[in-house]
PDB file of C-alpha atoms in Angstrom:
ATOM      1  CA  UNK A 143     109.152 177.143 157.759  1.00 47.00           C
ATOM      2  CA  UNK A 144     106.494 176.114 155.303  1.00 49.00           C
ATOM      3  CA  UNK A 145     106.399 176.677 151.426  1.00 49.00           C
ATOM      4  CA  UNK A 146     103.492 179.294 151.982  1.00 49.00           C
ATOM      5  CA  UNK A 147     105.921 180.892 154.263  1.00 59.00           C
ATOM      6  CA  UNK A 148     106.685 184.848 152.617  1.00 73.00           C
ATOM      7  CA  UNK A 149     110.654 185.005 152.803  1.00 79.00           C
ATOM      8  CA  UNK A 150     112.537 187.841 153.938  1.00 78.00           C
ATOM      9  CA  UNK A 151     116.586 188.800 154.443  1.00 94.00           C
ATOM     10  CA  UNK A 152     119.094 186.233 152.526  1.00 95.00           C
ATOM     11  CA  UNK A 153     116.591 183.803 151.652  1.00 97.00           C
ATOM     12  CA  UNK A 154     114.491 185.662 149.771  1.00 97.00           C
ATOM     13  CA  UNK A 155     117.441 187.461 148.266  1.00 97.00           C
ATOM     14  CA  UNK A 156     119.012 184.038 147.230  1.00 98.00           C
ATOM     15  CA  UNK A 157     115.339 183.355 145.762  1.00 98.00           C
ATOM     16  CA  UNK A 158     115.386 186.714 143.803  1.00 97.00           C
ATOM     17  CA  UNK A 159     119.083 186.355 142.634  1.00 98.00           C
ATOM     18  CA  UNK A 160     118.520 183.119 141.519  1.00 98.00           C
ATOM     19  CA  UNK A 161     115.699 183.697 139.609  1.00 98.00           C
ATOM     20  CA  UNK A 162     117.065 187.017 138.057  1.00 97.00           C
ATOM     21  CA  UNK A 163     119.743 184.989 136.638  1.00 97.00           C
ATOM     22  CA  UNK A 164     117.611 181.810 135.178  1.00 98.00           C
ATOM     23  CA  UNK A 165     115.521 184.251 133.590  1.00 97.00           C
ATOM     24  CA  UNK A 166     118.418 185.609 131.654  1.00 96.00           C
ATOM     25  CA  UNK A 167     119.256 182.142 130.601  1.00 97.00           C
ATOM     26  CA  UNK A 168     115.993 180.864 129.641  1.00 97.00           C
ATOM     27  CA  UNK A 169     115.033 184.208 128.036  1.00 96.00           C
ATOM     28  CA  UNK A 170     118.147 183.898 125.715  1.00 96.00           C
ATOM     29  CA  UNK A 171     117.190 180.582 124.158  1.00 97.00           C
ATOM     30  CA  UNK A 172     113.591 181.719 123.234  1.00 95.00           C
ATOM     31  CA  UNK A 173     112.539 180.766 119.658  1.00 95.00           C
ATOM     32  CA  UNK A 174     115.376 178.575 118.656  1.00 96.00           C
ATOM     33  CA  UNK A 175     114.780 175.990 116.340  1.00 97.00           C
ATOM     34  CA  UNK A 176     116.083 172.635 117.271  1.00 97.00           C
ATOM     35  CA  UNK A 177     119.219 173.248 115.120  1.00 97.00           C
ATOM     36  CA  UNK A 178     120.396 176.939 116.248  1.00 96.00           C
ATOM     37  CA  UNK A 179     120.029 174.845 119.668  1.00 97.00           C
ATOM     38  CA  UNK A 180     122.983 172.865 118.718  1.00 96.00           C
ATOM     39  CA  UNK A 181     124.865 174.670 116.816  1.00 95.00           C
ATOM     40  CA  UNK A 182     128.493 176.400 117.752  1.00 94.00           C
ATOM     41  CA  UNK A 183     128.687 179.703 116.566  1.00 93.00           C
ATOM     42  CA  UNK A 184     132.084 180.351 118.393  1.00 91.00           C
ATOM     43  CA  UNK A 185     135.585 178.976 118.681  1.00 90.00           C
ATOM     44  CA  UNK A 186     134.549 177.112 121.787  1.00 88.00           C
ATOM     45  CA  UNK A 187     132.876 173.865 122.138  1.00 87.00           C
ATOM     46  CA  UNK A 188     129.319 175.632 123.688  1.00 92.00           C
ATOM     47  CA  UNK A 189     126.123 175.011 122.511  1.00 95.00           C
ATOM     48  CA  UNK A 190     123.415 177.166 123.628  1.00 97.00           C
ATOM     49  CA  UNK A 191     120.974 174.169 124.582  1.00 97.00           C
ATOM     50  CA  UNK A 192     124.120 172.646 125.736  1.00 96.00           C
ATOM     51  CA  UNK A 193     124.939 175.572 128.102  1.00 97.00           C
ATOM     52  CA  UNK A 194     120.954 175.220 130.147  1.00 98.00           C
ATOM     53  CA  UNK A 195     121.789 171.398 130.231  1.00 97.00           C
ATOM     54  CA  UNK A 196     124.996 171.848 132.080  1.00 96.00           C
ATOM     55  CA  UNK A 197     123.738 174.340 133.963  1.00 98.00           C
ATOM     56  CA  UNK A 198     120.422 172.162 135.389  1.00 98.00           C
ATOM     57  CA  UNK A 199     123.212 169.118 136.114  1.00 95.00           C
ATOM     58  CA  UNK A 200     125.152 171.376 137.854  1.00 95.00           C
ATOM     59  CA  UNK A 201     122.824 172.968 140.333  1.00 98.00           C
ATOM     60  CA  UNK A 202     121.111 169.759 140.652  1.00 97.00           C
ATOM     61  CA  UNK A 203     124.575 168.502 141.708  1.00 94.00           C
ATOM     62  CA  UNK A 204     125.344 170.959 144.052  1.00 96.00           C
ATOM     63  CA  UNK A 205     121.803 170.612 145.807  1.00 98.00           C
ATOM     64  CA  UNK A 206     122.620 167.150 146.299  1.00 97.00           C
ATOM     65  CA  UNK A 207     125.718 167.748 147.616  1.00 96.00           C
ATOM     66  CA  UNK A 208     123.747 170.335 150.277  1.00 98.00           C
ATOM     67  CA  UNK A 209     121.110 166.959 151.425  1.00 97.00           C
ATOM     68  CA  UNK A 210     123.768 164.231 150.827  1.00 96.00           C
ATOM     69  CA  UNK A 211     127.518 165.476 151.006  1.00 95.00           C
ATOM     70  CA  UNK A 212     130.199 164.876 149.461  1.00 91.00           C
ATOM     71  CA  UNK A 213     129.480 160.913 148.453  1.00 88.00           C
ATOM     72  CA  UNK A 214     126.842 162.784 146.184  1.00 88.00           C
ATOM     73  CA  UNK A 215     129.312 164.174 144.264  1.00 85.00           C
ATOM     74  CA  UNK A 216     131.359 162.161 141.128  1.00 76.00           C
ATOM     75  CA  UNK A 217     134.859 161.575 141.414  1.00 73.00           C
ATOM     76  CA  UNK A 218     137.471 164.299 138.986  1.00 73.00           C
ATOM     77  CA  UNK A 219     139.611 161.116 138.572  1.00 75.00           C
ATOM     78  CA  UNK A 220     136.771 159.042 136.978  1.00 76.00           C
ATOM     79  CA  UNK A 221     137.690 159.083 133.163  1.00 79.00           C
ATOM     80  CA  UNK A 222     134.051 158.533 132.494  1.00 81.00           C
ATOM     81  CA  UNK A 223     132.836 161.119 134.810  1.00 75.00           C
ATOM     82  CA  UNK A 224     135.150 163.505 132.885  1.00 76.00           C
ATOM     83  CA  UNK A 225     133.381 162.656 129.687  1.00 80.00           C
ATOM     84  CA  UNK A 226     130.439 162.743 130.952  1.00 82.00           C
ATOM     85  CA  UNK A 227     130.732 166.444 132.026  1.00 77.00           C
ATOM     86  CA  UNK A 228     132.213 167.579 128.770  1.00 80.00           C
ATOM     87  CA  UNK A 229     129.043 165.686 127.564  1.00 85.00           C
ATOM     88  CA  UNK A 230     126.949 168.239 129.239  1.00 86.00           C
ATOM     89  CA  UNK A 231     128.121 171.170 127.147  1.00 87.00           C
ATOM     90  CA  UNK A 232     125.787 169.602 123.765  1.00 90.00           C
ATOM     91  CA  UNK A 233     122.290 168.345 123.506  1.00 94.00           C
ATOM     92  CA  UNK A 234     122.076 164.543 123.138  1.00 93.00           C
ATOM     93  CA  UNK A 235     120.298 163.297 119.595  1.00 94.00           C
ATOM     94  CA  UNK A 236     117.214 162.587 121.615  1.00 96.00           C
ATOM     95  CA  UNK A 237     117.545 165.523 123.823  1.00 97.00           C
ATOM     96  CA  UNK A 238     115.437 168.598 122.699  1.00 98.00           C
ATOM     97  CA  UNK A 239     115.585 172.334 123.846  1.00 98.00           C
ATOM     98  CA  UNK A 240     112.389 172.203 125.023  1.00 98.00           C
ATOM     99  CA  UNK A 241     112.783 168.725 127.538  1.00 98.00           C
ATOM    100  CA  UNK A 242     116.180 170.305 128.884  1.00 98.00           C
ATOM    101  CA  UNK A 243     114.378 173.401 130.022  1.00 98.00           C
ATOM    102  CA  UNK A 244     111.906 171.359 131.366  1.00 98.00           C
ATOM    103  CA  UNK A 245     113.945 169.496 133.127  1.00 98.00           C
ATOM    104  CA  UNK A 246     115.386 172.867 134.095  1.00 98.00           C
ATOM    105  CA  UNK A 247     112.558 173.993 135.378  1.00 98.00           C
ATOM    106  CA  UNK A 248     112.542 170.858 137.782  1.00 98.00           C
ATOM    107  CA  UNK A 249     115.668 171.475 139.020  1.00 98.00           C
ATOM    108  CA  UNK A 250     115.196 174.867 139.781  1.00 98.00           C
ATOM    109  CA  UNK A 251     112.203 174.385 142.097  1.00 98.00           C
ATOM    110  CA  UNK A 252     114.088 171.328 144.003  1.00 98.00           C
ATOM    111  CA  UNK A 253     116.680 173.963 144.467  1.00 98.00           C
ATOM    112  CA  UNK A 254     113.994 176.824 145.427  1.00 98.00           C
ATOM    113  CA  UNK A 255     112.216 174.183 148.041  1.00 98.00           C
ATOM    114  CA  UNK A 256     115.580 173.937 149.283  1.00 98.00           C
ATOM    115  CA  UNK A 257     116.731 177.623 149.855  1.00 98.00           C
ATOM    116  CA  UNK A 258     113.051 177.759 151.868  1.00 97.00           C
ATOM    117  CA  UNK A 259     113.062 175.020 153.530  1.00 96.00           C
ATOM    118  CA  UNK A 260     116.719 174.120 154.940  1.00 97.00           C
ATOM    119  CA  UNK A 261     116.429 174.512 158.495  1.00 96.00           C
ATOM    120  CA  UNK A 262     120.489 175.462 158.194  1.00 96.00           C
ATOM    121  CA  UNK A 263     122.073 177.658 155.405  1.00 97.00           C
ATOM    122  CA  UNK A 264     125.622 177.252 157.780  1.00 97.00           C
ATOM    123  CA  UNK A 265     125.057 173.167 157.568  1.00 96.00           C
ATOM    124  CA  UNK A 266     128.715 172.277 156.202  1.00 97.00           C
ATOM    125  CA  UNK A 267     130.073 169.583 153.864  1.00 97.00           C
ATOM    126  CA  UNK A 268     133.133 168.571 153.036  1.00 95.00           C
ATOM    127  CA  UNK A 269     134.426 169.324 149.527  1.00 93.00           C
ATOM    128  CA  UNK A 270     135.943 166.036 147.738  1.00 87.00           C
ATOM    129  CA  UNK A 271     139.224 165.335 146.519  1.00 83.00           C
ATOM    130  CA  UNK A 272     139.430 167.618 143.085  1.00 81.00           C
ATOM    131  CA  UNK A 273     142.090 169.292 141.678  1.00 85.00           C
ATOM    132  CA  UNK A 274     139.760 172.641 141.624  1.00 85.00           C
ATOM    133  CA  UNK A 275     139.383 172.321 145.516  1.00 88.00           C
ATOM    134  CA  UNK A 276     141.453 173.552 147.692  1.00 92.00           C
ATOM    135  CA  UNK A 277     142.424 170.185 150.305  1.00 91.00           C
ATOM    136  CA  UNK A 278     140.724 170.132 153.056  1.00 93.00           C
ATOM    137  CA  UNK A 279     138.127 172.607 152.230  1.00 94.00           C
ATOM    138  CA  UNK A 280     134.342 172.549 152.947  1.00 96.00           C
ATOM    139  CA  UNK A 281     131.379 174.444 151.788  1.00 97.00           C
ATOM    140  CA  UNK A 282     128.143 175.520 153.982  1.00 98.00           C
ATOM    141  CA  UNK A 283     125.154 175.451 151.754  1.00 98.00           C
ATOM    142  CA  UNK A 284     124.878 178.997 151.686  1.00 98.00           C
ATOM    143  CA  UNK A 285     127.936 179.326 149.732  1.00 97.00           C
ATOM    144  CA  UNK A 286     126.709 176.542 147.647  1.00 98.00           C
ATOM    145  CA  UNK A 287     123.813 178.375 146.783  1.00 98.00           C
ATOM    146  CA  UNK A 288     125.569 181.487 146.201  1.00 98.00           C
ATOM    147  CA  UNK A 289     128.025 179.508 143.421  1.00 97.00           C
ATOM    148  CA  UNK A 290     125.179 177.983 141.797  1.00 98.00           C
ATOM    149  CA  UNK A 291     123.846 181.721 141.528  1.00 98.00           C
ATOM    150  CA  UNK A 292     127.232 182.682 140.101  1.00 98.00           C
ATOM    151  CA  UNK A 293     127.682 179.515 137.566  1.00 97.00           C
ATOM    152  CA  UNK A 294     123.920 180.210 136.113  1.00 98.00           C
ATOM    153  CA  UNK A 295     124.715 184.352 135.761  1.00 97.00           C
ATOM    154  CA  UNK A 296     128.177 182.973 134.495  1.00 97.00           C
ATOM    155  CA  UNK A 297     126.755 180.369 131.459  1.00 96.00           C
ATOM    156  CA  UNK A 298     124.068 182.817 130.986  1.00 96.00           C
ATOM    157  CA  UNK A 299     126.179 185.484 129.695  1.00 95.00           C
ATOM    158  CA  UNK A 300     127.793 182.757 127.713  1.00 95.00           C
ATOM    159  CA  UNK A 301     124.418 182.012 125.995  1.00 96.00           C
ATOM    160  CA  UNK A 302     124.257 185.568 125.472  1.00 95.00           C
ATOM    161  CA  UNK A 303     127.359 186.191 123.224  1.00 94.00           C
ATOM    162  CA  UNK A 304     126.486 182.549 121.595  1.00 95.00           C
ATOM    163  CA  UNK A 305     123.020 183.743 120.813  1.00 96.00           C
ATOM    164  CA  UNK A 306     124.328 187.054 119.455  1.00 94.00           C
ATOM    165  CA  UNK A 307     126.738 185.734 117.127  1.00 94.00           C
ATOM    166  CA  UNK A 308     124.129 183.263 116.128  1.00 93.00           C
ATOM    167  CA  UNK A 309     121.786 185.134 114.999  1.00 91.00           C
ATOM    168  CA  UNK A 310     121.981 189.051 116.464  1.00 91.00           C
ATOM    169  CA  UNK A 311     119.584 188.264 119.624  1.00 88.00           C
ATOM    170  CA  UNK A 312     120.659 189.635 122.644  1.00 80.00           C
ATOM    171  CA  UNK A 313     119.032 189.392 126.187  1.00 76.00           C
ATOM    172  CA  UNK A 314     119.470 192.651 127.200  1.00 71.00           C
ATOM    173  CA  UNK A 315     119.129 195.448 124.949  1.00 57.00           C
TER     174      UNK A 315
END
């Protein structure tokens, strides 16, 4: 199957729901200034430019756990790797809105080449050693594909009640 290829059944419904839920994202950081990026209008630690930069690590994760398995994945025990993800959550001070949903962008055709292309969506991995994995489990990269749908529509209704108490924007309605 070729990219030119038109898509019908899950694929194309993975393709839809995917981009359904970027667009919700994406459309809820539109015309922020640089600051309202970073700032944390809530309790919690989330940034709105912080929440599309986690969110473009972790599909981009998970896709390379789909090509590469599990060794493409960072160890939960690492220390470093922990900070590393809690870095995720806030823009860098060289990082800007507009590069992370570039680099967004990116990830999300990678991942779209993917859904079109794999000649398996049963091909199985296992999971690694984590204590928010079952032992022993595994993941096909249709279910990988249907989590990374769930984590974006997840963080994006995050962004949503971060961008309302910001500044009244909503994404819907």
């Amino acid at each position: 199957m070729d990219a030119t290829t038109t898509l019908t059944g899950e694929r194309a419904d993975l393709l839809e729901a995917l981009a359904a839920h970027r667009h919700f994202l994406r459309f809820t950081v539109r015309g922020l200034t640089e600051e309202q990026a970073r700032l944390r209008p809530t309790a919690s630690e989330l940034t709105l430019g912080g929440l599309v930069k986690h969110v473009a690590s972790q599909e981009a994760g998970w896709v390379d756990f789909i090509v590469n398995g599990p060794a493409a994945m960072a160890a939960a025990s690492d220390p470093a790797q922990m900070a590393k993800w809690a870095e995720e959550f806030r823009l860098g001070p060289d990082e800007t809105l507009d590069g992370v949903l570039a680099h967004y962008a990116e990830i999300a055709r990678r991942t779209d080449d993917l859904v079109r292309t794999l000649p398996d969506l049963d091909a199985t991995h296992p999971l690694p050693e984590a204590p928010w994995f079952e032992p022993g489990a595994t993941r096909s990269a249709r279910r990988v594909f249907l989590h990374i749908v769930a984590e974006t529509a997840q963080h994006a209704g995050h962004a949503d009640i971060l961008r309302e108490t910001l500044d009244g924007q909503k994404t819907m309605g």
